[in-house]
Each structure stands twice: as C-alpha cells, then as structure tokens.
Tab-separated table of C-alpha atoms in Angstrom:
chain	number	residue	atom	x	y	z
A	1	UNK	CA	45.715	-10.750	-6.822
A	2	UNK	CA	46.320	-7.783	-4.549
A	3	UNK	CA	42.688	-6.903	-4.434
A	4	UNK	CA	41.729	-10.459	-3.611
A	5	UNK	CA	44.355	-10.520	-0.847
A	6	UNK	CA	43.213	-7.209	0.612
A	7	UNK	CA	39.401	-8.307	0.521
A	8	UNK	CA	40.454	-11.645	2.342
A	9	UNK	CA	42.301	-9.725	5.001
A	10	UNK	CA	39.338	-7.440	5.429
A	11	UNK	CA	36.835	-10.218	5.489
A	12	UNK	CA	38.782	-12.320	8.081
A	13	UNK	CA	39.256	-9.259	10.321
A	14	UNK	CA	43.055	-8.963	9.975
A	15	UNK	CA	44.117	-5.401	10.215
A	16	UNK	CA	46.752	-4.012	7.685
A	17	UNK	CA	49.045	-1.566	9.318
A	18	UNK	CA	48.935	2.063	8.426
A	19	UNK	CA	52.048	4.296	8.210
A	20	UNK	CA	50.140	6.704	10.581
A	21	UNK	CA	46.988	6.364	12.765
A	22	UNK	CA	43.856	6.802	10.633
A	23	UNK	CA	40.562	5.135	11.036
A	24	UNK	CA	39.211	3.254	7.826
A	25	UNK	CA	35.753	4.897	7.666
A	26	UNK	CA	33.749	2.923	4.857
A	27	UNK	CA	31.883	4.589	2.151
A	28	UNK	CA	28.250	4.490	1.703
A	29	UNK	CA	27.077	1.339	-0.096
A	30	UNK	CA	23.955	-0.759	0.363
A	31	UNK	CA	23.091	-4.402	-0.316
A	32	UNK	CA	19.606	-5.562	-0.363
A	33	UNK	CA	18.608	-9.233	-0.824
A	34	UNK	CA	15.291	-9.977	-2.630
A	35	UNK	CA	14.102	-13.241	-1.553
A	36	UNK	CA	11.850	-15.131	-3.966
A	37	UNK	CA	9.797	-18.129	-2.768
A	38	UNK	CA	8.177	-20.940	-4.887
A	39	UNK	CA	4.658	-19.654	-3.735
A	40	UNK	CA	5.422	-16.338	-5.246
A	41	UNK	CA	6.022	-14.412	-1.968
A	42	UNK	CA	8.724	-11.849	-2.065
A	43	UNK	CA	10.709	-10.633	0.930
A	44	UNK	CA	13.608	-8.245	1.432
A	45	UNK	CA	16.501	-8.667	3.749
A	46	UNK	CA	19.628	-6.680	4.603
A	47	UNK	CA	22.777	-8.258	5.868
A	48	UNK	CA	22.200	-9.053	9.522
A	49	UNK	CA	24.545	-7.740	12.157
A	50	UNK	CA	24.771	-8.747	15.854
A	51	UNK	CA	26.713	-5.752	17.182
A	52	UNK	CA	28.358	-2.440	16.170
A	53	UNK	CA	31.736	-4.079	15.412
A	54	UNK	CA	30.018	-6.459	12.871
A	55	UNK	CA	28.178	-3.665	11.393
A	56	UNK	CA	31.444	-1.799	10.848
A	57	UNK	CA	33.046	-4.830	9.251
A	58	UNK	CA	30.013	-5.318	6.915
A	59	UNK	CA	30.177	-1.648	5.943
A	60	UNK	CA	33.774	-1.974	5.242
A	61	UNK	CA	33.279	-5.092	3.181
A	62	UNK	CA	30.454	-3.311	1.193
A	63	UNK	CA	32.989	-0.533	0.624
A	64	UNK	CA	35.555	-2.989	-0.838
A	65	UNK	CA	32.874	-4.692	-3.053
A	66	UNK	CA	31.810	-1.232	-4.381
A	67	UNK	CA	35.430	-0.224	-5.120
A	68	UNK	CA	36.670	-3.503	-6.608
A	69	UNK	CA	37.145	-3.494	-10.451
A	70	UNK	CA	36.979	-7.259	-10.823
A	71	UNK	CA	33.497	-8.392	-11.685
A	72	UNK	CA	34.211	-11.917	-10.765
A	73	UNK	CA	35.535	-10.962	-7.317
A	74	UNK	CA	32.640	-8.753	-6.710
A	75	UNK	CA	30.038	-11.387	-7.738
A	76	UNK	CA	31.817	-13.902	-5.543
A	77	UNK	CA	31.777	-11.802	-2.437
A	78	UNK	CA	28.111	-10.919	-2.806
A	79	UNK	CA	27.331	-14.520	-3.364
A	80	UNK	CA	29.123	-15.503	-0.110
A	81	UNK	CA	26.891	-12.949	1.731
A	82	UNK	CA	23.826	-14.312	-0.013
A	83	UNK	CA	24.617	-17.770	1.130
A	84	UNK	CA	24.372	-16.615	4.676
A	85	UNK	CA	20.870	-15.368	4.019
A	86	UNK	CA	19.997	-18.706	2.539
A	87	UNK	CA	20.971	-20.433	5.807
A	88	UNK	CA	18.451	-18.202	7.512
A	89	UNK	CA	15.758	-18.818	4.886
A	90	UNK	CA	16.289	-22.396	3.463
A	91	UNK	CA	12.888	-22.474	1.660
A	92	UNK	CA	13.951	-19.520	-0.634
A	93	UNK	CA	14.119	-20.503	-4.374
A	94	UNK	CA	16.174	-17.572	-5.703
A	95	UNK	CA	17.987	-14.575	-4.252
A	96	UNK	CA	18.509	-11.410	-6.123
A	97	UNK	CA	21.288	-9.312	-4.647
A	98	UNK	CA	20.934	-5.538	-5.373
A	99	UNK	CA	23.982	-3.493	-4.884
A	100	UNK	CA	24.175	0.329	-5.036
A	101	UNK	CA	25.796	3.491	-3.520
A	102	UNK	CA	24.056	6.003	-1.208
A	103	UNK	CA	24.903	9.726	-1.414
A	104	UNK	CA	24.239	11.705	1.710
A	105	UNK	CA	23.295	15.333	1.473
A	106	UNK	CA	25.450	18.130	2.835
A	107	UNK	CA	24.236	19.525	6.184
A	108	UNK	CA	22.732	22.533	4.500
A	109	UNK	CA	20.766	20.444	1.976
A	110	UNK	CA	19.641	18.224	4.755
A	111	UNK	CA	18.227	21.222	6.674
A	112	UNK	CA	16.367	22.083	3.658
A	113	UNK	CA	14.703	18.713	3.449
A	114	UNK	CA	16.997	16.926	1.052
A	115	UNK	CA	17.502	13.284	2.017
A	116	UNK	CA	19.930	10.613	0.918
A	117	UNK	CA	19.917	9.450	-2.771
A	118	UNK	CA	20.400	5.869	-4.005
A	119	UNK	CA	22.258	4.793	-7.241
A	120	UNK	CA	21.710	1.314	-8.537
A	121	UNK	CA	25.175	-0.202	-9.322
A	122	UNK	CA	24.781	-4.142	-9.794
A	123	UNK	CA	22.278	-6.934	-9.282
A	124	UNK	CA	23.096	-10.674	-9.153
A	125	UNK	CA	20.596	-13.530	-9.338
A	126	UNK	CA	21.478	-16.728	-7.436
A	127	UNK	CA	19.617	-20.014	-7.273
A	128	UNK	CA	20.451	-23.315	-5.627
A	129	UNK	CA	20.130	-25.034	-9.039
A	130	UNK	CA	23.241	-23.105	-10.079
A	131	UNK	CA	25.160	-24.434	-7.227
A	132	UNK	CA	27.832	-27.134	-7.742
A	133	UNK	CA	27.140	-30.381	-6.088
A	134	UNK	CA	28.261	-30.585	-2.491
A	135	UNK	CA	30.630	-33.379	-1.576
A	136	UNK	CA	28.996	-36.332	0.400
A	137	UNK	CA	30.029	-36.477	4.158
A	138	UNK	CA	31.142	-39.935	4.995
C-alpha cells in the first residue's frame, strides 16, 4: 500500500517533503515500446516528453518502476504508459514494453572507450483484445 501511494504521489507530481534539502535524482532505467502492426511492420518508441520537467518526471517514474517489488504494480504502471503510446498510434495491434537498467561507465572507463551497458529486466505484452470493455457514453 505504501509503495502504491508513493508511486501515485510521484506520478501526480505531488512532492513528498524531505527532512533536509536533497534532490531526488533518478537512477538509470530505460523503457522501450515495440509497436507491432497488423501488416507486419515493427516500430520502436520511447516515452515522449515535451520539456525538461516532464523528462525528469518520467525518469523518476522509471526509477520507481525499476525499484518496486510488486510485479502487479510494475505491470500496471508500464501498461498506463503503453496506453499513451496507443493513443498516438491507434492502428497498432500489440505493444511489447521492454524495461531494463542502464549502467554508466566511470569517467576513466569512458575515456578508454567504454560506453553504457544495458541489462534487460522485464517485458510485457499488451493488446487491445485483452482490454476490458469500455463503458458506453450516454
């Protein structure tokens, strides 16, 4: 329940107070949406952002998704983000959401040519066929 409440507060933009001033710098997680069309096309999308503040919010949300221990909560949060992709691409048949962590090299390793590494953590497949019926608007 605490994790769900903390996630809701974070998503809605409500700041929880700190005992001292410290910025909440999110970790490094990445979410990629694999869009599958009926005609066999395949496209990739990242969560879209309109400005730096939104980008920071999404990074924080991804950090919370990555740290949550609840599989059901994690899947629900990823599904909410997938639904926003569906609104932008209504002709998509299925969406696979691929979630992973990114490890950045140290400064020294970077100077020697080492780049970020990616570790796959979770994948979720969503389709409109699995959605519950929407209530009729009257």
